[in-house]
Amino acid sequence: MELYLVLGISVIGRLFAVYLLRNVLRRDVGTPQMREISDAIKTGAEAFLRRQNRTIATMAIALAALIYILYAFVRTPTVHDPSGPAALAFWTTLSFILGAACSVAAGYMGMWISIRSNIRTASEAMKGMNGALQTALRGGAVSGFFVVAMSLLGVAGLFGIVNALDITKDVSKIPLLIVGYGFGASFVALFAQLGGGIYTKAADVGADLVGKVEAGIPEDDPRNPAVIADLVGDNVGDCAGRGADLFESTAAENIGAMILAAGLYMSNTAYFESIGMSMVGVLLFPLVARAFGIIASAIGILVVKTTDQEDPMKALNRGYYVAATLAMIGFYFASHWLLGGEHYFNFFLCGVIGVLTSIAFVYITQYYTDYQHRPAVFIAEASQTGPATTIIAGLAVGMESTGLPVLVIGAAIVSTYLLGQSSGLVHAGLFGTAVGTMGMLGTAAYILAMDTFGPITDNAGGIIEMSRQPEEVRKRTDRLDAVGNTTKALTKGYAVGSAGLAAFLLF
């Protein structure tokens, strides 16, 4: 039943992404001049990803062959192996290939929707703020729900197939057979993040140097052809790269949590049998909790709306708080159902700490990057006296901004470990940290929607500027672009935090 629930909600998440996609694509695409600029961005982004993905495919195939050879012919079998050498080699290699393929698809989907939402956001900005905000956020949510649902569907689907084919007699060993899925996703994310990230910063700096510094013309001026490369970079770096990155984090953490869940069950078999809970139910607890997060994020997306007078960031935060609250409620039901009896409440609290950790990252990142708060104002004031003071101020704020996230992650790991340890179950400390990680990822779909929101609004502002639209329209897109820069930074912090927790789980 638990497996069917996870698979069903994963499919619902994909269908919700299709609904949002249709909602965005039905919107107006603006003037012919706006479409000309949008088409140039689309051509550049697709060309970059085609070239990048050919390189990734070549290296992934070579690495998959090496993994198979090492597992099948070189590695010495042990009594702890989940299956024989041939089956272990086959399923590890297949999982690696599927993880890599899904990660590529996740990154491509993020770019695909972004280059089609930008023109529609620009067109909606000519009418009002609410339409532009919803178009950009829903466009970003297509990527977010596609990534999170596909991550769950991939892990749960592989688990179900291996279990149905009876590859191993011990259900607790199944996560060890499919762990390659997470590493395949990590392999692609490495290239997508570095390749796209380096390209977008190089294009951004290059466009600014040739335009604002050398020619003395405004940012996104139509006389500067390098602006197109800059706008392409937003899509291939922040959309495709971050999509692959968060797909990797969610896939690795799902499998890591399942491995720890197997250890928890084996250490407390008598307890779980006394409450009628099977090994499969405990193993799938992390996936069930994450599945409830998909529903929570969907409701959060749908409640977002604003006015021309309101700060768009407030509307996005409202939706996020709704998603976070519903995710915590979902954790309560999942904990009570699958870890029931007298010990579930501590694990529910671990999930709450995970959700609160993600909220803390949102607050910290907004404080250090939002134009309304002291750090951004401090850097802006320093820029009045020249580039040297700007660099010093920016570097100082950047270094300062790492302190609180480190403390938050450390506090989350220690507190969830202690809660798990004091739950009354044997060896439950590490599982407590796994549940906390699941809590942090409970709202991943909404966070990723806000991430892709940033490049979409950045592109929309560039399209409005280059097509010479009226001043009042440019003011709307400038406000959205400023918020988008904050949400992009927010997701970078979130991705780093979740990757740190994923690394802890894998160790």
mmCIF file of N, CA and C in Angstrom, residues 302-388:
data_model
loop_
_atom_site.group_PDB
_atom_site.id
_atom_site.type_symbol
_atom_site.label_atom_id
_atom_site.label_comp_id
_atom_site.label_asym_id
_atom_site.label_seq_id
_atom_site.Cartn_x
_atom_site.Cartn_y
_atom_site.Cartn_z
ATOM 1 N N LEU A 302 -0.586 27.283 -5.547
ATOM 2 C CA LEU A 302 -1.893 27.765 -6.001
ATOM 3 C C LEU A 302 -2.388 28.971 -5.215
ATOM 4 N N VAL A 303 -1.896 29.186 -3.980
ATOM 5 C CA VAL A 303 -2.410 30.305 -3.175
ATOM 6 C C VAL A 303 -1.659 31.606 -3.429
ATOM 7 N N VAL A 304 -0.612 31.581 -4.240
ATOM 8 C CA VAL A 304 0.198 32.785 -4.449
ATOM 9 C C VAL A 304 -0.509 33.766 -5.378
ATOM 10 N N LYS A 305 -0.716 34.966 -4.889
ATOM 11 C CA LYS A 305 -1.227 36.069 -5.721
ATOM 12 C C LYS A 305 -0.799 37.381 -5.075
ATOM 13 N N THR A 306 -0.786 38.453 -5.867
ATOM 14 C CA THR A 306 -0.296 39.736 -5.360
ATOM 15 C C THR A 306 -1.028 40.878 -6.045
ATOM 16 N N THR A 307 -0.633 42.108 -5.731
ATOM 17 C CA THR A 307 -1.163 43.314 -6.366
ATOM 18 C C THR A 307 0.008 44.153 -6.857
ATOM 19 N N ASP A 308 -0.282 45.201 -7.594
ATOM 20 C CA ASP A 308 0.776 46.073 -8.100
ATOM 21 C C ASP A 308 1.474 46.826 -6.969
ATOM 22 N N GLN A 309 0.786 46.976 -5.830
ATOM 23 C CA GLN A 309 1.364 47.748 -4.728
ATOM 24 C C GLN A 309 2.202 46.880 -3.785
ATOM 25 N N GLU A 310 1.916 45.589 -3.694
ATOM 26 C CA GLU A 310 2.581 44.719 -2.728
ATOM 27 C C GLU A 310 3.958 44.282 -3.226
ATOM 28 N N ASP A 311 4.865 44.069 -2.274
ATOM 29 C CA ASP A 311 6.170 43.498 -2.603
ATOM 30 C C ASP A 311 5.972 42.041 -3.027
ATOM 31 N N PRO A 312 6.405 41.652 -4.243
ATOM 32 C CA PRO A 312 6.193 40.271 -4.706
ATOM 33 C C PRO A 312 6.791 39.223 -3.776
ATOM 34 N N MET A 313 7.871 39.578 -3.052
ATOM 35 C CA MET A 313 8.499 38.612 -2.156
ATOM 36 C C MET A 313 7.544 38.183 -1.046
ATOM 37 N N LYS A 314 6.673 39.078 -0.606
ATOM 38 C CA LYS A 314 5.716 38.742 0.439
ATOM 39 C C LYS A 314 4.737 37.674 -0.051
ATOM 40 N N ALA A 315 4.315 37.796 -1.300
ATOM 41 C CA ALA A 315 3.394 36.806 -1.866
ATOM 42 C C ALA A 315 4.063 35.440 -1.961
ATOM 43 N N LEU A 316 5.319 35.417 -2.396
ATOM 44 C CA LEU A 316 6.047 34.148 -2.481
ATOM 45 C C LEU A 316 6.240 33.535 -1.101
ATOM 46 N N ASN A 317 6.550 34.368 -0.116
ATOM 47 C CA ASN A 317 6.740 33.861 1.243
ATOM 48 C C ASN A 317 5.446 33.276 1.809
ATOM 49 N N ARG A 318 4.311 33.915 1.510
ATOM 50 C CA ARG A 318 3.031 33.393 1.993
ATOM 51 C C ARG A 318 2.797 31.972 1.470
ATOM 52 N N GLY A 319 3.024 31.800 0.186
ATOM 53 C CA GLY A 319 2.860 30.471 -0.398
ATOM 54 C C GLY A 319 3.802 29.463 0.227
ATOM 55 N N TYR A 320 5.032 29.899 0.517
ATOM 56 C CA TYR A 320 6.006 28.991 1.116
ATOM 57 C C TYR A 320 5.597 28.592 2.528
ATOM 58 N N TYR A 321 5.078 29.545 3.306
ATOM 59 C CA TYR A 321 4.663 29.220 4.671
ATOM 60 C C TYR A 321 3.492 28.229 4.662
ATOM 61 N N VAL A 322 2.578 28.383 3.699
ATOM 62 C CA VAL A 322 1.473 27.422 3.571
ATOM 63 C C VAL A 322 2.035 26.030 3.270
ATOM 64 N N ALA A 323 2.977 25.961 2.317
ATOM 65 C CA ALA A 323 3.576 24.669 1.948
ATOM 66 C C ALA A 323 4.317 24.053 3.133
ATOM 67 N N ALA A 324 5.070 24.871 3.875
ATOM 68 C CA ALA A 324 5.834 24.357 5.016
ATOM 69 C C ALA A 324 4.915 23.834 6.113
ATOM 70 N N THR A 325 3.832 24.563 6.381
ATOM 71 C CA THR A 325 2.886 24.130 7.417
ATOM 72 C C THR A 325 2.232 22.802 7.033
ATOM 73 N N LEU A 326 1.785 22.688 5.790
ATOM 74 C CA LEU A 326 1.143 21.452 5.337
ATOM 75 C C LEU A 326 2.147 20.295 5.305
ATOM 76 N N ALA A 327 3.412 20.586 4.991
ATOM 77 C CA ALA A 327 4.434 19.532 4.995
ATOM 78 C C ALA A 327 4.620 18.968 6.401
ATOM 79 N N MET A 328 4.578 19.840 7.409
ATOM 80 C CA MET A 328 4.705 19.366 8.790
ATOM 81 C C MET A 328 3.510 18.496 9.187
ATOM 82 N N ILE A 329 2.306 18.881 8.735
ATOM 83 C CA ILE A 329 1.122 18.059 9.006
ATOM 84 C C ILE A 329 1.264 16.699 8.332
ATOM 85 N N GLY A 330 1.770 16.696 7.099
ATOM 86 C CA GLY A 330 2.003 15.438 6.394
ATOM 87 C C GLY A 330 2.993 14.549 7.123
ATOM 88 N N PHE A 331 4.022 15.158 7.717
ATOM 89 C CA PHE A 331 5.003 14.387 8.485
ATOM 90 C C PHE A 331 4.361 13.730 9.704
ATOM 91 N N TYR A 332 3.425 14.436 10.312
ATOM 92 C CA TYR A 332 2.760 13.858 11.475
ATOM 93 C C TYR A 332 2.008 12.585 11.074
ATOM 94 N N PHE A 333 1.246 12.657 10.002
ATOM 95 C CA PHE A 333 0.480 11.486 9.562
ATOM 96 C C PHE A 333 1.402 10.338 9.147
ATOM 97 N N ALA A 334 2.478 10.665 8.402
ATOM 98 C CA ALA A 334 3.398 9.613 7.956
ATOM 99 C C ALA A 334 4.077 8.946 9.152
ATOM 100 N N SER A 335 4.496 9.750 10.148
ATOM 101 C CA SER A 335 5.171 9.199 11.335
ATOM 102 C C SER A 335 4.212 8.331 12.147
ATOM 103 N N HIS A 336 3.007 8.832 12.349
ATOM 104 C CA HIS A 336 2.031 8.088 13.145
ATOM 105 C C HIS A 336 1.639 6.781 12.457
ATOM 106 N N TRP A 337 1.530 6.821 11.143
ATOM 107 C CA TRP A 337 1.090 5.652 10.383
ATOM 108 C C TRP A 337 2.179 4.580 10.297
ATOM 109 N N LEU A 338 3.408 4.985 9.936
ATOM 110 C CA LEU A 338 4.444 4.005 9.623
ATOM 111 C C LEU A 338 5.456 3.761 10.743
ATOM 112 N N LEU A 339 5.499 4.654 11.734
ATOM 113 C CA LEU A 339 6.407 4.447 12.869
ATOM 114 C C LEU A 339 5.615 4.421 14.166
ATOM 115 N N GLY A 340 4.317 4.074 14.073
ATOM 116 C CA GLY A 340 3.313 4.225 15.122
ATOM 117 C C GLY A 340 3.692 3.757 16.506
ATOM 118 N N GLY A 341 2.689 3.525 17.309
ATOM 119 C CA GLY A 341 2.960 3.121 18.682
ATOM 120 C C GLY A 341 3.378 4.307 19.529
ATOM 121 N N GLU A 342 4.335 4.077 20.393
ATOM 122 C CA GLU A 342 4.709 5.100 21.369
ATOM 123 C C GLU A 342 5.928 5.907 20.962
ATOM 124 N N HIS A 343 6.567 5.571 19.839
ATOM 125 C CA HIS A 343 7.855 6.189 19.521
ATOM 126 C C HIS A 343 7.817 7.151 18.326
ATOM 127 N N TYR A 344 6.659 7.322 17.710
ATOM 128 C CA TYR A 344 6.623 8.084 16.458
ATOM 129 C C TYR A 344 6.846 9.578 16.665
ATOM 130 N N PHE A 345 6.451 10.112 17.859
ATOM 131 C CA PHE A 345 6.413 11.562 18.017
ATOM 132 C C PHE A 345 7.798 12.185 17.908
ATOM 133 N N ASN A 346 8.822 11.521 18.415
ATOM 134 C CA ASN A 346 10.178 12.058 18.287
ATOM 135 C C ASN A 346 10.580 12.218 16.832
ATOM 136 N N PHE A 347 10.183 11.257 15.985
ATOM 137 C CA PHE A 347 10.536 11.340 14.563
ATOM 138 C C PHE A 347 9.716 12.418 13.848
ATOM 139 N N PHE A 348 8.484 12.614 14.306
ATOM 140 C CA PHE A 348 7.705 13.743 13.795
ATOM 141 C C PHE A 348 8.422 15.053 14.102
ATOM 142 N N LEU A 349 8.944 15.183 15.328
ATOM 143 C CA LEU A 349 9.683 16.393 15.692
ATOM 144 C C LEU A 349 10.948 16.549 14.847
ATOM 145 N N CYS A 350 11.595 15.421 14.499
ATOM 146 C CA CYS A 350 12.762 15.491 13.612
ATOM 147 C C CYS A 350 12.367 16.087 12.261
ATOM 148 N N GLY A 351 11.213 15.654 11.754
ATOM 149 C CA GLY A 351 10.726 16.211 10.486
ATOM 150 C C GLY A 351 10.429 17.691 10.597
ATOM 151 N N VAL A 352 9.843 18.099 11.727
ATOM 152 C CA VAL A 352 9.550 19.521 11.953
ATOM 153 C C VAL A 352 10.839 20.332 11.975
ATOM 154 N N ILE A 353 11.873 19.794 12.637
ATOM 155 C CA ILE A 353 13.168 20.488 12.658
ATOM 156 C C ILE A 353 13.718 20.644 11.239
ATOM 157 N N GLY A 354 13.545 19.608 10.423
ATOM 158 C CA GLY A 354 13.991 19.708 9.032
ATOM 159 C C GLY A 354 13.274 20.814 8.277
ATOM 160 N N VAL A 355 11.945 20.901 8.459
ATOM 161 C CA VAL A 355 11.174 21.967 7.795
ATOM 162 C C VAL A 355 11.615 23.330 8.301
ATOM 163 N N LEU A 356 11.794 23.446 9.621
ATOM 164 C CA LEU A 356 12.237 24.717 10.201
ATOM 165 C C LEU A 356 13.643 25.088 9.725
ATOM 166 N N THR A 357 14.475 24.074 9.462
ATOM 167 C CA THR A 357 15.809 24.345 8.914
ATOM 168 C C THR A 357 15.704 24.989 7.536
ATOM 169 N N SER A 358 14.801 24.475 6.716
ATOM 170 C CA SER A 358 14.625 25.070 5.379
ATOM 171 C C SER A 358 14.085 26.489 5.498
ATOM 172 N N ILE A 359 13.167 26.735 6.457
ATOM 173 C CA ILE A 359 12.653 28.094 6.667
ATOM 174 C C ILE A 359 13.778 29.013 7.122
ATOM 175 N N ALA A 360 14.650 28.501 7.995
ATOM 176 C CA ALA A 360 15.783 29.308 8.457
ATOM 177 C C ALA A 360 16.689 29.684 7.284
ATOM 178 N N PHE A 361 16.927 28.739 6.374
ATOM 179 C CA PHE A 361 17.738 29.047 5.193
ATOM 180 C C PHE A 361 17.082 30.122 4.339
ATOM 181 N N VAL A 362 15.760 30.055 4.223
ATOM 182 C CA VAL A 362 15.035 31.078 3.458
ATOM 183 C C VAL A 362 15.227 32.450 4.091
ATOM 184 N N TYR A 363 15.050 32.524 5.403
ATOM 185 C CA TYR A 363 15.195 33.798 6.104
ATOM 186 C C TYR A 363 16.622 34.335 5.994
ATOM 187 N N ILE A 364 17.605 33.478 6.248
ATOM 188 C CA ILE A 364 19.000 33.919 6.220
ATOM 189 C C ILE A 364 19.384 34.418 4.837
ATOM 190 N N THR A 365 19.009 33.656 3.813
ATOM 191 C CA THR A 365 19.378 34.057 2.450
ATOM 192 C C THR A 365 18.679 35.345 2.050
ATOM 193 N N GLN A 366 17.410 35.474 2.411
ATOM 194 C CA GLN A 366 16.702 36.712 2.088
ATOM 195 C C GLN A 366 17.355 37.901 2.781
ATOM 196 N N TYR A 367 17.769 37.723 4.012
ATOM 197 C CA TYR A 367 18.384 38.827 4.735
ATOM 198 C C TYR A 367 19.664 39.292 4.041
ATOM 199 N N TYR A 368 20.473 38.347 3.585
ATOM 200 C CA TYR A 368 21.755 38.722 2.994
ATOM 201 C C TYR A 368 21.670 39.127 1.521
ATOM 202 N N THR A 369 20.553 38.878 0.864
ATOM 203 C CA THR A 369 20.491 39.168 -0.581
ATOM 204 C C THR A 369 19.359 40.113 -0.976
ATOM 205 N N ASP A 370 18.336 40.270 -0.144
ATOM 206 C CA ASP A 370 17.209 41.123 -0.510
ATOM 207 C C ASP A 370 17.626 42.594 -0.456
ATOM 208 N N TYR A 371 17.151 43.357 -1.411
ATOM 209 C CA TYR A 371 17.551 44.768 -1.514
ATOM 210 C C TYR A 371 17.017 45.626 -0.362
ATOM 211 N N GLN A 372 16.095 45.098 0.431
ATOM 212 C CA GLN A 372 15.523 45.890 1.522
ATOM 213 C C GLN A 372 16.304 45.771 2.831
ATOM 214 N N HIS A 373 17.264 44.868 2.904
ATOM 215 C CA HIS A 373 17.950 44.618 4.173
ATOM 216 C C HIS A 373 19.367 45.198 4.189
ATOM 217 N N ARG A 374 19.953 45.252 5.379
ATOM 218 C CA ARG A 374 21.225 45.936 5.605
ATOM 219 C C ARG A 374 22.370 45.482 4.708
ATOM 220 N N PRO A 375 22.625 44.156 4.518
ATOM 221 C CA PRO A 375 23.811 43.771 3.736
ATOM 222 C C PRO A 375 23.816 44.328 2.306
ATOM 223 N N ALA A 376 22.681 44.219 1.595
ATOM 224 C CA ALA A 376 22.641 44.732 0.221
ATOM 225 C C ALA A 376 22.783 46.251 0.196
ATOM 226 N N VAL A 377 22.154 46.927 1.159
ATOM 227 C CA VAL A 377 22.268 48.385 1.247
ATOM 228 C C VAL A 377 23.710 48.788 1.554
ATOM 229 N N PHE A 378 24.374 48.041 2.425
ATOM 230 C CA PHE A 378 25.768 48.304 2.789
ATOM 231 C C PHE A 378 26.684 48.203 1.566
ATOM 232 N N ILE A 379 26.480 47.169 0.748
ATOM 233 C CA ILE A 379 27.301 47.009 -0.454
ATOM 234 C C ILE A 379 27.002 48.132 -1.452
ATOM 235 N N ALA A 380 25.706 48.503 -1.577
ATOM 236 C CA ALA A 380 25.336 49.588 -2.497
ATOM 237 C C ALA A 380 25.982 50.908 -2.080
ATOM 238 N N GLU A 381 26.008 51.163 -0.785
ATOM 239 C CA GLU A 381 26.642 52.398 -0.301
ATOM 240 C C GLU A 381 28.147 52.369 -0.544
ATOM 241 N N ALA A 382 28.765 51.193 -0.380
ATOM 242 C CA ALA A 382 30.205 51.078 -0.613
ATOM 243 C C ALA A 382 30.546 51.315 -2.079
ATOM 244 N N SER A 383 29.628 50.991 -2.970
ATOM 245 C CA SER A 383 29.908 51.146 -4.403
ATOM 246 C C SER A 383 30.024 52.604 -4.822
ATOM 247 N N GLN A 384 29.550 53.518 -3.982
ATOM 248 C CA GLN A 384 29.623 54.932 -4.336
ATOM 249 C C GLN A 384 31.052 55.467 -4.295
ATOM 250 N N THR A 385 31.938 54.749 -3.604
ATOM 251 C CA THR A 385 33.319 55.237 -3.499
ATOM 252 C C THR A 385 34.283 54.458 -4.400
ATOM 253 N N GLY A 386 33.755 53.562 -5.254
ATOM 254 C CA GLY A 386 34.614 52.905 -6.232
ATOM 255 C C GLY A 386 34.572 51.389 -6.154
ATOM 256 N N PRO A 387 35.215 50.737 -7.127
ATOM 257 C CA PRO A 387 35.175 49.268 -7.183
ATOM 258 C C PRO A 387 35.904 48.590 -6.029
ATOM 259 N N ALA A 388 36.968 49.197 -5.502
ATOM 260 C CA ALA A 388 37.740 48.558 -4.430
ATOM 261 C C ALA A 388 36.878 48.369 -3.182
#
